[in-house]
């Protein structure tokens, strides 16, 4: 599973999943913290729709953490002040980069969580559609 997809699932899904996956690695391996979770700001780029030009929308508060497992680096970056989640993401990233045996069973767990996220988002989308106004019927 690609890093972007895995991280999206872990950030949007239940934080307990990220914690349980990271704890599997923490209890079996020596996790060296290279950069403890700390806050920072990143500039958010957007593309203007009509002229298709890039501009900076503003700054976003993020929490970043870096860890090392068996000489392999892992990075956790999450929006907001969420230090625990950034640490868990870094541990999971390092474990996947190192291809540790525990990571082989994670794909099925992550796919189940992805389905839960999709179902939740579909439910939220249906709520929004109920409030949508159909302007074609307003003429009648």
mmCIF file of N, CA and C in Angstrom:
data_model
loop_
_atom_site.group_PDB
_atom_site.id
_atom_site.type_symbol
_atom_site.label_atom_id
_atom_site.label_comp_id
_atom_site.label_asym_id
_atom_site.label_seq_id
_atom_site.Cartn_x
_atom_site.Cartn_y
_atom_site.Cartn_z
ATOM 1 N N UNK A 1 0.853 -1.179 0.000
ATOM 2 C CA UNK A 1 0.000 0.000 0.000
ATOM 3 C C UNK A 1 0.896 1.239 0.000
ATOM 4 N N UNK A 2 0.525 2.214 -0.804
ATOM 5 C CA UNK A 2 1.306 3.437 -0.900
ATOM 6 C C UNK A 2 1.182 4.283 0.374
ATOM 7 N N UNK A 3 2.232 5.040 0.647
ATOM 8 C CA UNK A 3 2.296 5.852 1.864
ATOM 9 C C UNK A 3 1.123 6.832 1.955
ATOM 10 N N UNK A 4 0.799 7.495 0.854
ATOM 11 C CA UNK A 4 -0.267 8.503 0.877
ATOM 12 C C UNK A 4 -1.598 7.874 1.258
ATOM 13 N N UNK A 5 -1.915 6.742 0.665
ATOM 14 C CA UNK A 5 -3.181 6.054 0.964
ATOM 15 C C UNK A 5 -3.209 5.584 2.412
ATOM 16 N N UNK A 6 -2.110 4.986 2.860
ATOM 17 C CA UNK A 6 -2.021 4.487 4.239
ATOM 18 C C UNK A 6 -2.193 5.626 5.240
ATOM 19 N N UNK A 7 -1.509 6.733 4.995
ATOM 20 C CA UNK A 7 -1.583 7.869 5.906
ATOM 21 C C UNK A 7 -2.980 8.471 5.920
ATOM 22 N N UNK A 8 -3.606 8.574 4.765
ATOM 23 C CA UNK A 8 -4.967 9.108 4.691
ATOM 24 C C UNK A 8 -5.919 8.262 5.525
ATOM 25 N N UNK A 9 -5.800 6.957 5.417
ATOM 26 C CA UNK A 9 -6.661 6.055 6.184
ATOM 27 C C UNK A 9 -6.424 6.246 7.678
ATOM 28 N N UNK A 10 -5.174 6.327 8.085
ATOM 29 C CA UNK A 10 -4.852 6.450 9.508
ATOM 30 C C UNK A 10 -5.263 7.799 10.084
ATOM 31 N N UNK A 11 -5.213 8.856 9.274
ATOM 32 C CA UNK A 11 -5.593 10.181 9.754
ATOM 33 C C UNK A 11 -7.110 10.333 9.803
ATOM 34 N N UNK A 12 -7.806 9.864 8.757
ATOM 35 C CA UNK A 12 -9.260 10.005 8.709
ATOM 36 C C UNK A 12 -9.967 8.974 9.590
ATOM 37 N N UNK A 13 -9.338 7.840 9.808
ATOM 38 C CA UNK A 13 -9.961 6.756 10.559
ATOM 39 C C UNK A 13 -9.824 6.922 12.061
ATOM 40 N N UNK A 14 -10.116 5.844 12.751
ATOM 41 C CA UNK A 14 -10.044 5.821 14.205
ATOM 42 C C UNK A 14 -8.581 5.883 14.653
ATOM 43 N N UNK A 15 -8.263 6.820 15.543
ATOM 44 C CA UNK A 15 -6.882 6.978 16.002
ATOM 45 C C UNK A 15 -6.414 5.748 16.781
ATOM 46 N N UNK A 16 -7.347 4.965 17.306
ATOM 47 C CA UNK A 16 -6.971 3.749 18.030
ATOM 48 C C UNK A 16 -6.280 2.748 17.106
ATOM 49 N N UNK A 17 -6.628 2.765 15.820
ATOM 50 C CA UNK A 17 -5.988 1.873 14.856
ATOM 51 C C UNK A 17 -4.517 2.238 14.710
ATOM 52 N N UNK A 18 -4.227 3.523 14.531
ATOM 53 C CA UNK A 18 -2.836 3.964 14.413
ATOM 54 C C UNK A 18 -2.053 3.604 15.676
ATOM 55 N N UNK A 19 -2.679 3.784 16.825
ATOM 56 C CA UNK A 19 -2.018 3.467 18.091
ATOM 57 C C UNK A 19 -1.714 1.974 18.191
ATOM 58 N N UNK A 20 -2.672 1.124 17.829
ATOM 59 C CA UNK A 20 -2.458 -0.323 17.955
ATOM 60 C C UNK A 20 -1.392 -0.820 16.979
ATOM 61 N N UNK A 21 -1.377 -0.282 15.751
ATOM 62 C CA UNK A 21 -0.351 -0.689 14.794
ATOM 63 C C UNK A 21 1.029 -0.244 15.262
ATOM 64 N N UNK A 22 1.127 0.989 15.741
ATOM 65 C CA UNK A 22 2.415 1.503 16.211
ATOM 66 C C UNK A 22 2.901 0.733 17.440
ATOM 67 N N UNK A 23 1.999 0.380 18.329
ATOM 68 C CA UNK A 23 2.398 -0.343 19.536
ATOM 69 C C UNK A 23 2.940 -1.731 19.223
ATOM 70 N N UNK A 24 2.459 -2.356 18.133
ATOM 71 C CA UNK A 24 3.024 -3.649 17.718
ATOM 72 C C UNK A 24 4.513 -3.512 17.425
ATOM 73 N N UNK A 25 4.889 -2.395 16.834
ATOM 74 C CA UNK A 25 6.289 -2.158 16.478
ATOM 75 C C UNK A 25 7.094 -1.706 17.692
ATOM 76 N N UNK A 26 6.514 -0.817 18.491
ATOM 77 C CA UNK A 26 7.225 -0.256 19.646
ATOM 78 C C UNK A 26 7.627 -1.346 20.635
ATOM 79 N N UNK A 27 6.753 -2.338 20.843
ATOM 80 C CA UNK A 27 7.076 -3.381 21.823
ATOM 81 C C UNK A 27 8.098 -4.392 21.310
ATOM 82 N N UNK A 28 8.276 -4.478 19.978
ATOM 83 C CA UNK A 28 9.197 -5.477 19.424
ATOM 84 C C UNK A 28 10.509 -4.917 18.892
ATOM 85 N N UNK A 29 10.577 -3.614 18.691
ATOM 86 C CA UNK A 29 11.766 -3.023 18.081
ATOM 87 C C UNK A 29 12.222 -1.798 18.866
ATOM 88 N N UNK A 30 13.476 -1.443 18.659
ATOM 89 C CA UNK A 30 14.022 -0.245 19.264
ATOM 90 C C UNK A 30 13.689 0.933 18.354
ATOM 91 N N UNK A 31 12.795 1.789 18.810
ATOM 92 C CA UNK A 31 12.381 2.958 18.045
ATOM 93 C C UNK A 31 13.156 4.154 18.574
ATOM 94 N N UNK A 32 13.986 4.713 17.701
ATOM 95 C CA UNK A 32 14.809 5.862 18.078
ATOM 96 C C UNK A 32 14.137 7.126 17.544
ATOM 97 N N UNK A 33 13.805 8.045 18.442
ATOM 98 C CA UNK A 33 13.160 9.302 18.043
ATOM 99 C C UNK A 33 14.234 10.266 17.552
ATOM 100 N N UNK A 34 14.173 10.600 16.272
ATOM 101 C CA UNK A 34 15.128 11.529 15.674
ATOM 102 C C UNK A 34 14.686 12.983 15.886
ATOM 103 N N UNK A 35 13.378 13.199 15.783
ATOM 104 C CA UNK A 35 12.798 14.526 16.028
ATOM 105 C C UNK A 35 11.487 14.291 16.765
ATOM 106 N N UNK A 36 11.444 14.731 18.002
ATOM 107 C CA UNK A 36 10.221 14.544 18.783
ATOM 108 C C UNK A 36 9.077 15.323 18.125
ATOM 109 N N UNK A 37 7.835 14.927 18.379
ATOM 110 C CA UNK A 37 6.711 15.644 17.767
ATOM 111 C C UNK A 37 6.729 17.122 18.136
ATOM 112 N N UNK A 38 6.763 17.951 17.109
ATOM 113 C CA UNK A 38 6.754 19.393 17.360
ATOM 114 C C UNK A 38 5.910 20.092 16.307
ATOM 115 N N UNK A 39 5.381 21.233 16.713
ATOM 116 C CA UNK A 39 4.493 21.995 15.844
ATOM 117 C C UNK A 39 5.292 22.865 14.890
ATOM 118 N N UNK A 40 4.679 23.131 13.754
ATOM 119 C CA UNK A 40 5.273 24.012 12.760
ATOM 120 C C UNK A 40 4.182 24.559 11.853
ATOM 121 N N UNK A 41 4.580 25.399 10.950
ATOM 122 C CA UNK A 41 3.643 25.981 9.991
ATOM 123 C C UNK A 41 4.104 25.644 8.583
ATOM 124 N N UNK A 42 3.155 25.327 7.709
ATOM 125 C CA UNK A 42 3.447 25.109 6.300
ATOM 126 C C UNK A 42 2.539 26.012 5.478
ATOM 127 N N UNK A 43 3.050 26.459 4.346
ATOM 128 C CA UNK A 43 2.255 27.279 3.445
ATOM 129 C C UNK A 43 1.382 26.366 2.588
ATOM 130 N N UNK A 44 0.114 26.733 2.445
ATOM 131 C CA UNK A 44 -0.833 25.944 1.662
ATOM 132 C C UNK A 44 -0.954 26.577 0.278
ATOM 133 N N UNK A 45 -0.601 25.792 -0.757
ATOM 134 C CA UNK A 45 -0.701 26.258 -2.136
ATOM 135 C C UNK A 45 -2.069 25.903 -2.695
ATOM 136 N N UNK A 46 -2.631 26.816 -3.458
ATOM 137 C CA UNK A 46 -3.907 26.576 -4.143
ATOM 138 C C UNK A 46 -3.745 27.033 -5.586
ATOM 139 N N UNK A 47 -4.584 26.474 -6.453
ATOM 140 C CA UNK A 47 -4.608 26.899 -7.839
ATOM 141 C C UNK A 47 -5.897 27.658 -8.086
ATOM 142 N N UNK A 48 -5.776 28.882 -8.554
ATOM 143 C CA UNK A 48 -6.932 29.711 -8.849
ATOM 144 C C UNK A 48 -7.630 29.110 -10.064
ATOM 145 N N UNK A 49 -8.951 28.971 -9.999
ATOM 146 C CA UNK A 49 -9.675 28.180 -10.989
ATOM 147 C C UNK A 49 -9.748 28.802 -12.382
ATOM 148 N N UNK A 50 -9.902 30.095 -12.496
ATOM 149 C CA UNK A 50 -10.082 30.671 -13.833
ATOM 150 C C UNK A 50 -8.759 30.886 -14.567
ATOM 151 N N UNK A 51 -7.783 31.480 -13.916
ATOM 152 C CA UNK A 51 -6.499 31.745 -14.567
ATOM 153 C C UNK A 51 -5.510 30.594 -14.388
ATOM 154 N N UNK A 52 -5.843 29.616 -13.548
ATOM 155 C CA UNK A 52 -5.002 28.433 -13.298
ATOM 156 C C UNK A 52 -3.629 28.810 -12.738
ATOM 157 N N UNK A 53 -3.563 29.878 -11.972
ATOM 158 C CA UNK A 53 -2.305 30.316 -11.373
ATOM 159 C C UNK A 53 -2.237 29.865 -9.923
ATOM 160 N N UNK A 54 -1.029 29.515 -9.490
ATOM 161 C CA UNK A 54 -0.814 29.111 -8.103
ATOM 162 C C UNK A 54 -0.710 30.330 -7.207
ATOM 163 N N UNK A 55 -1.252 30.190 -6.009
ATOM 164 C CA UNK A 55 -1.075 31.224 -4.994
ATOM 165 C C UNK A 55 -1.064 30.545 -3.632
ATOM 166 N N UNK A 56 -0.577 31.259 -2.627
ATOM 167 C CA UNK A 56 -0.529 30.722 -1.270
ATOM 168 C C UNK A 56 -1.779 31.168 -0.515
ATOM 169 N N UNK A 57 -2.556 30.189 -0.090
ATOM 170 C CA UNK A 57 -3.798 30.457 0.624
ATOM 171 C C UNK A 57 -3.529 30.980 2.035
ATOM 172 N N UNK A 58 -2.505 30.443 2.652
ATOM 173 C CA UNK A 58 -2.156 30.843 4.011
ATOM 174 C C UNK A 58 -1.304 29.774 4.666
ATOM 175 N N UNK A 59 -1.199 29.845 5.975
ATOM 176 C CA UNK A 59 -0.398 28.892 6.732
ATOM 177 C C UNK A 59 -1.293 27.892 7.442
ATOM 178 N N UNK A 60 -0.759 26.683 7.629
ATOM 179 C CA UNK A 60 -1.475 25.608 8.299
ATOM 180 C C UNK A 60 -0.604 25.077 9.428
ATOM 181 N N UNK A 61 -1.170 24.952 10.612
ATOM 182 C CA UNK A 61 -0.461 24.371 11.752
ATOM 183 C C UNK A 61 -0.349 22.866 11.555
ATOM 184 N N UNK A 62 0.860 22.335 11.675
ATOM 185 C CA UNK A 62 1.099 20.897 11.540
ATOM 186 C C UNK A 62 1.946 20.400 12.709
ATOM 187 N N UNK A 63 1.903 19.092 12.922
ATOM 188 C CA UNK A 63 2.778 18.444 13.890
ATOM 189 C C UNK A 63 3.604 17.417 13.131
ATOM 190 N N UNK A 64 4.926 17.461 13.326
ATOM 191 C CA UNK A 64 5.842 16.585 12.601
ATOM 192 C C UNK A 64 6.698 15.800 13.574
ATOM 193 N N UNK A 65 6.968 14.550 13.213
ATOM 194 C CA UNK A 65 7.808 13.684 14.036
ATOM 195 C C UNK A 65 8.632 12.795 13.103
ATOM 196 N N UNK A 66 9.861 12.481 13.523
ATOM 197 C CA UNK A 66 10.722 11.575 12.756
ATOM 198 C C UNK A 66 11.291 10.536 13.700
ATOM 199 N N UNK A 67 11.220 9.281 13.281
ATOM 200 C CA UNK A 67 11.781 8.186 14.072
ATOM 201 C C UNK A 67 12.632 7.299 13.166
ATOM 202 N N UNK A 68 13.421 6.431 13.820
ATOM 203 C CA UNK A 68 14.272 5.517 13.083
ATOM 204 C C UNK A 68 14.150 4.128 13.689
ATOM 205 N N UNK A 69 13.939 3.153 12.820
ATOM 206 C CA UNK A 69 13.885 1.744 13.236
ATOM 207 C C UNK A 69 14.849 0.983 12.331
ATOM 208 N N UNK A 70 15.817 0.304 12.921
ATOM 209 C CA UNK A 70 16.808 -0.468 12.149
ATOM 210 C C UNK A 70 17.448 0.380 11.047
ATOM 211 N N UNK A 71 17.839 1.588 11.384
ATOM 212 C CA UNK A 71 18.499 2.510 10.451
ATOM 213 C C UNK A 71 17.594 2.989 9.306
ATOM 214 N N UNK A 72 16.291 2.780 9.427
ATOM 215 C CA UNK A 72 15.331 3.227 8.412
ATOM 216 C C UNK A 72 14.484 4.344 9.013
ATOM 217 N N UNK A 73 14.371 5.452 8.273
ATOM 218 C CA UNK A 73 13.679 6.634 8.754
ATOM 219 C C UNK A 73 12.182 6.561 8.459
ATOM 220 N N UNK A 74 11.386 7.092 9.382
ATOM 221 C CA UNK A 74 9.946 7.226 9.202
ATOM 222 C C UNK A 74 9.517 8.621 9.603
ATOM 223 N N UNK A 75 8.579 9.184 8.850
ATOM 224 C CA UNK A 75 8.126 10.548 9.089
ATOM 225 C C UNK A 75 6.618 10.540 9.326
ATOM 226 N N UNK A 76 6.194 11.295 10.313
ATOM 227 C CA UNK A 76 4.772 11.487 10.580
ATOM 228 C C UNK A 76 4.456 12.964 10.541
ATOM 229 N N UNK A 77 3.518 13.348 9.682
ATOM 230 C CA UNK A 77 3.135 14.743 9.534
ATOM 231 C C UNK A 77 1.618 14.804 9.477
ATOM 232 N N UNK A 78 1.036 15.576 10.395
ATOM 233 C CA UNK A 78 -0.418 15.654 10.483
ATOM 234 C C UNK A 78 -0.819 17.091 10.782
ATOM 235 N N UNK A 79 -1.967 17.496 10.252
ATOM 236 C CA UNK A 79 -2.417 18.869 10.491
ATOM 237 C C UNK A 79 -2.926 19.011 11.920
ATOM 238 N N UNK A 80 -2.735 20.189 12.471
ATOM 239 C CA UNK A 80 -3.178 20.465 13.831
ATOM 240 C C UNK A 80 -2.142 20.087 14.860
ATOM 241 N N UNK A 81 -2.532 20.231 16.115
ATOM 242 C CA UNK A 81 -1.652 19.901 17.237
ATOM 243 C C UNK A 81 -2.003 18.505 17.721
ATOM 244 N N UNK A 82 -1.487 17.484 17.038
ATOM 245 C CA UNK A 82 -1.797 16.087 17.367
ATOM 246 C C UNK A 82 -0.488 15.311 17.467
ATOM 247 N N UNK A 83 0.194 15.499 18.610
ATOM 248 C CA UNK A 83 1.535 14.957 18.775
ATOM 249 C C UNK A 83 1.566 13.432 18.811
ATOM 250 N N UNK A 84 0.618 12.822 19.507
ATOM 251 C CA UNK A 84 0.598 11.361 19.572
ATOM 252 C C UNK A 84 0.414 10.749 18.195
ATOM 253 N N UNK A 85 -0.530 11.280 17.426
ATOM 254 C CA UNK A 85 -0.789 10.746 16.098
ATOM 255 C C UNK A 85 0.423 10.915 15.191
ATOM 256 N N UNK A 86 1.116 12.041 15.271
ATOM 257 C CA UNK A 86 2.318 12.249 14.458
ATOM 258 C C UNK A 86 3.380 11.206 14.805
ATOM 259 N N UNK A 87 3.519 10.896 16.091
ATOM 260 C CA UNK A 87 4.482 9.870 16.511
ATOM 261 C C UNK A 87 4.085 8.498 15.977
ATOM 262 N N UNK A 88 2.812 8.146 16.109
ATOM 263 C CA UNK A 88 2.344 6.847 15.615
ATOM 264 C C UNK A 88 2.536 6.729 14.106
ATOM 265 N N UNK A 89 2.243 7.801 13.384
ATOM 266 C CA UNK A 89 2.414 7.780 11.925
ATOM 267 C C UNK A 89 3.884 7.598 11.552
ATOM 268 N N UNK A 90 4.777 8.227 12.298
ATOM 269 C CA UNK A 90 6.207 8.087 12.029
ATOM 270 C C UNK A 90 6.671 6.651 12.272
ATOM 271 N N UNK A 91 6.206 6.042 13.352
ATOM 272 C CA UNK A 91 6.570 4.651 13.656
ATOM 273 C C UNK A 91 6.040 3.721 12.568
ATOM 274 N N UNK A 92 4.796 3.907 12.164
ATOM 275 C CA UNK A 92 4.196 3.068 11.127
ATOM 276 C C UNK A 92 4.929 3.256 9.802
ATOM 277 N N UNK A 93 5.287 4.492 9.479
ATOM 278 C CA UNK A 93 6.006 4.772 8.243
ATOM 279 C C UNK A 93 7.376 4.096 8.249
ATOM 280 N N UNK A 94 8.088 4.187 9.341
ATOM 281 C CA UNK A 94 9.403 3.545 9.438
ATOM 282 C C UNK A 94 9.283 2.030 9.334
ATOM 283 N N UNK A 95 8.256 1.467 9.973
ATOM 284 C CA UNK A 95 8.053 0.011 9.913
ATOM 285 C C UNK A 95 7.773 -0.436 8.481
ATOM 286 N N UNK A 96 6.959 0.328 7.771
ATOM 287 C CA UNK A 96 6.657 -0.020 6.372
ATOM 288 C C UNK A 96 7.877 0.176 5.481
ATOM 289 N N UNK A 97 8.632 1.239 5.707
ATOM 290 C CA UNK A 97 9.847 1.470 4.925
ATOM 291 C C UNK A 97 10.880 0.376 5.164
ATOM 292 N N UNK A 98 10.921 -0.159 6.378
ATOM 293 C CA UNK A 98 11.860 -1.230 6.715
ATOM 294 C C UNK A 98 11.317 -2.609 6.338
ATOM 295 N N UNK A 99 10.078 -2.668 5.868
ATOM 296 C CA UNK A 99 9.418 -3.929 5.487
ATOM 297 C C UNK A 99 9.461 -4.949 6.624
ATOM 298 N N UNK A 100 9.100 -4.499 7.810
ATOM 299 C CA UNK A 100 9.072 -5.393 8.971
ATOM 300 C C UNK A 100 7.965 -6.427 8.806
ATOM 301 N N UNK A 101 8.140 -7.638 9.351
ATOM 302 C CA UNK A 101 7.158 -8.713 9.162
ATOM 303 C C UNK A 101 5.750 -8.365 9.647
ATOM 304 N N UNK A 102 5.646 -7.529 10.677
ATOM 305 C CA UNK A 102 4.332 -7.169 11.211
ATOM 306 C C UNK A 102 3.488 -6.395 10.195
ATOM 307 N N UNK A 103 4.142 -5.714 9.287
ATOM 308 C CA UNK A 103 3.415 -4.856 8.341
ATOM 309 C C UNK A 103 2.648 -5.646 7.289
ATOM 310 N N UNK A 104 2.964 -6.906 7.098
ATOM 311 C CA UNK A 104 2.291 -7.706 6.076
ATOM 312 C C UNK A 104 0.800 -7.884 6.365
ATOM 313 N N UNK A 105 0.441 -7.968 7.629
ATOM 314 C CA UNK A 105 -0.969 -8.161 7.993
ATOM 315 C C UNK A 105 -1.746 -6.847 8.065
ATOM 316 N N UNK A 106 -1.068 -5.734 7.944
ATOM 317 C CA UNK A 106 -1.723 -4.436 8.104
ATOM 318 C C UNK A 106 -2.610 -4.053 6.933
ATOM 319 N N UNK A 107 -2.278 -4.500 5.734
ATOM 320 C CA UNK A 107 -3.026 -4.052 4.555
ATOM 321 C C UNK A 107 -4.501 -4.408 4.661
ATOM 322 N N UNK A 108 -4.806 -5.603 5.123
ATOM 323 C CA UNK A 108 -6.219 -5.999 5.244
ATOM 324 C C UNK A 108 -6.933 -5.167 6.303
ATOM 325 N N UNK A 109 -6.259 -4.877 7.409
ATOM 326 C CA UNK A 109 -6.843 -4.050 8.468
ATOM 327 C C UNK A 109 -7.094 -2.636 7.955
ATOM 328 N N UNK A 110 -6.138 -2.105 7.207
ATOM 329 C CA UNK A 110 -6.275 -0.759 6.663
ATOM 330 C C UNK A 110 -7.390 -0.683 5.619
ATOM 331 N N UNK A 111 -7.554 -1.733 4.842
ATOM 332 C CA UNK A 111 -8.615 -1.735 3.835
ATOM 333 C C UNK A 111 -9.999 -1.772 4.484
ATOM 334 N N UNK A 112 -10.130 -2.499 5.581
ATOM 335 C CA UNK A 112 -11.402 -2.520 6.312
ATOM 336 C C UNK A 112 -11.704 -1.127 6.858
ATOM 337 N N UNK A 113 -10.692 -0.469 7.405
ATOM 338 C CA UNK A 113 -10.879 0.891 7.922
ATOM 339 C C UNK A 113 -11.217 1.862 6.793
ATOM 340 N N UNK A 114 -10.616 1.659 5.627
ATOM 341 C CA UNK A 114 -10.913 2.510 4.476
ATOM 342 C C UNK A 114 -12.379 2.370 4.054
ATOM 343 N N UNK A 115 -12.908 1.158 4.126
ATOM 344 C CA UNK A 115 -14.321 0.940 3.804
ATOM 345 C C UNK A 115 -15.232 1.644 4.817
ATOM 346 N N UNK A 116 -14.849 1.607 6.075
ATOM 347 C CA UNK A 116 -15.627 2.314 7.109
ATOM 348 C C UNK A 116 -15.623 3.820 6.852
ATOM 349 N N UNK A 117 -14.469 4.353 6.471
ATOM 350 C CA UNK A 117 -14.359 5.778 6.181
ATOM 351 C C UNK A 117 -15.232 6.137 4.989
ATOM 352 N N UNK A 118 -15.188 5.309 3.942
ATOM 353 C CA UNK A 118 -15.987 5.573 2.748
ATOM 354 C C UNK A 118 -17.475 5.542 3.071
ATOM 355 N N UNK A 119 -17.902 4.595 3.900
ATOM 356 C CA UNK A 119 -19.312 4.504 4.288
ATOM 357 C C UNK A 119 -19.723 5.739 5.083
ATOM 358 N N UNK A 120 -18.866 6.179 5.986
ATOM 359 C CA UNK A 120 -19.159 7.368 6.792
ATOM 360 C C UNK A 120 -19.251 8.607 5.904
ATOM 361 N N UNK A 121 -18.317 8.741 4.962
ATOM 362 C CA UNK A 121 -18.334 9.898 4.061
ATOM 363 C C UNK A 121 -19.558 9.883 3.153
ATOM 364 N N UNK A 122 -19.982 8.686 2.713
ATOM 365 C CA UNK A 122 -21.180 8.589 1.885
ATOM 366 C C UNK A 122 -22.416 9.006 2.679
ATOM 367 N N UNK A 123 -22.452 8.615 3.942
ATOM 368 C CA UNK A 123 -23.560 8.991 4.819
ATOM 369 C C UNK A 123 -23.611 10.506 5.010
ATOM 370 N N UNK A 124 -22.460 11.121 5.210
ATOM 371 C CA UNK A 124 -22.386 12.574 5.357
ATOM 372 C C UNK A 124 -22.796 13.280 4.062
ATOM 373 N N UNK A 125 -22.392 12.702 2.934
ATOM 374 C CA UNK A 125 -22.751 13.281 1.643
ATOM 375 C C UNK A 125 -24.270 13.251 1.438
ATOM 376 N N UNK A 126 -24.905 12.159 1.848
ATOM 377 C CA UNK A 126 -26.366 12.063 1.741
ATOM 378 C C UNK A 126 -27.056 13.115 2.603
ATOM 379 N N UNK A 127 -26.501 13.393 3.766
ATOM 380 C CA UNK A 127 -27.061 14.442 4.623
ATOM 381 C C UNK A 127 -27.014 15.789 3.918
ATOM 382 N N UNK A 128 -25.899 16.051 3.250
ATOM 383 C CA UNK A 128 -25.760 17.314 2.530
ATOM 384 C C UNK A 128 -26.716 17.399 1.345
ATOM 385 N N UNK A 129 -26.909 16.279 0.652
ATOM 386 C CA UNK A 129 -27.798 16.288 -0.511
ATOM 387 C C UNK A 129 -29.241 16.600 -0.134
ATOM 388 N N UNK A 130 -29.641 16.272 1.070
ATOM 389 C CA UNK A 130 -31.010 16.563 1.521
ATOM 390 C C UNK A 130 -31.268 18.065 1.591
ATOM 391 N N UNK A 131 -30.230 18.840 1.795
ATOM 392 C CA UNK A 131 -30.389 20.288 1.916
ATOM 393 C C UNK A 131 -30.180 21.014 0.588
ATOM 394 N N UNK A 132 -29.862 20.275 -0.453
ATOM 395 C CA UNK A 132 -29.588 20.881 -1.751
ATOM 396 C C UNK A 132 -30.878 21.412 -2.370
ATOM 397 N N UNK A 133 -30.797 22.586 -2.934
ATOM 398 C CA UNK A 133 -31.959 23.224 -3.556
ATOM 399 C C UNK A 133 -31.927 22.940 -5.050
ATOM 400 N N UNK A 134 -33.057 22.512 -5.587
ATOM 401 C CA UNK A 134 -33.183 22.294 -7.023
ATOM 402 C C UNK A 134 -33.823 23.545 -7.619
ATOM 403 N N UNK A 135 -33.052 24.349 -8.304
ATOM 404 C CA UNK A 135 -33.524 25.631 -8.815
ATOM 405 C C UNK A 135 -34.481 25.471 -9.995
ATOM 406 N N UNK A 136 -34.448 24.337 -10.662
ATOM 407 C CA UNK A 136 -35.348 24.111 -11.801
ATOM 408 C C UNK A 136 -36.799 24.024 -11.338
ATOM 409 N N UNK A 137 -37.067 23.512 -10.163
ATOM 410 C CA UNK A 137 -38.436 23.380 -9.677
ATOM 411 C C UNK A 137 -38.941 24.647 -9.008
ATOM 412 N N UNK A 138 -38.068 25.614 -8.827
ATOM 413 C CA UNK A 138 -38.503 26.854 -8.172
ATOM 414 C C UNK A 138 -39.337 27.722 -9.103
ATOM 415 N N UNK A 139 -39.246 27.533 -10.419
ATOM 416 C CA UNK A 139 -40.016 28.324 -11.366
ATOM 417 C C UNK A 139 -41.496 27.969 -11.354
ATOM 418 N N UNK A 140 -41.845 26.798 -10.920
ATOM 419 C CA UNK A 140 -43.227 26.327 -10.954
ATOM 420 C C UNK A 140 -44.083 27.034 -9.948
#
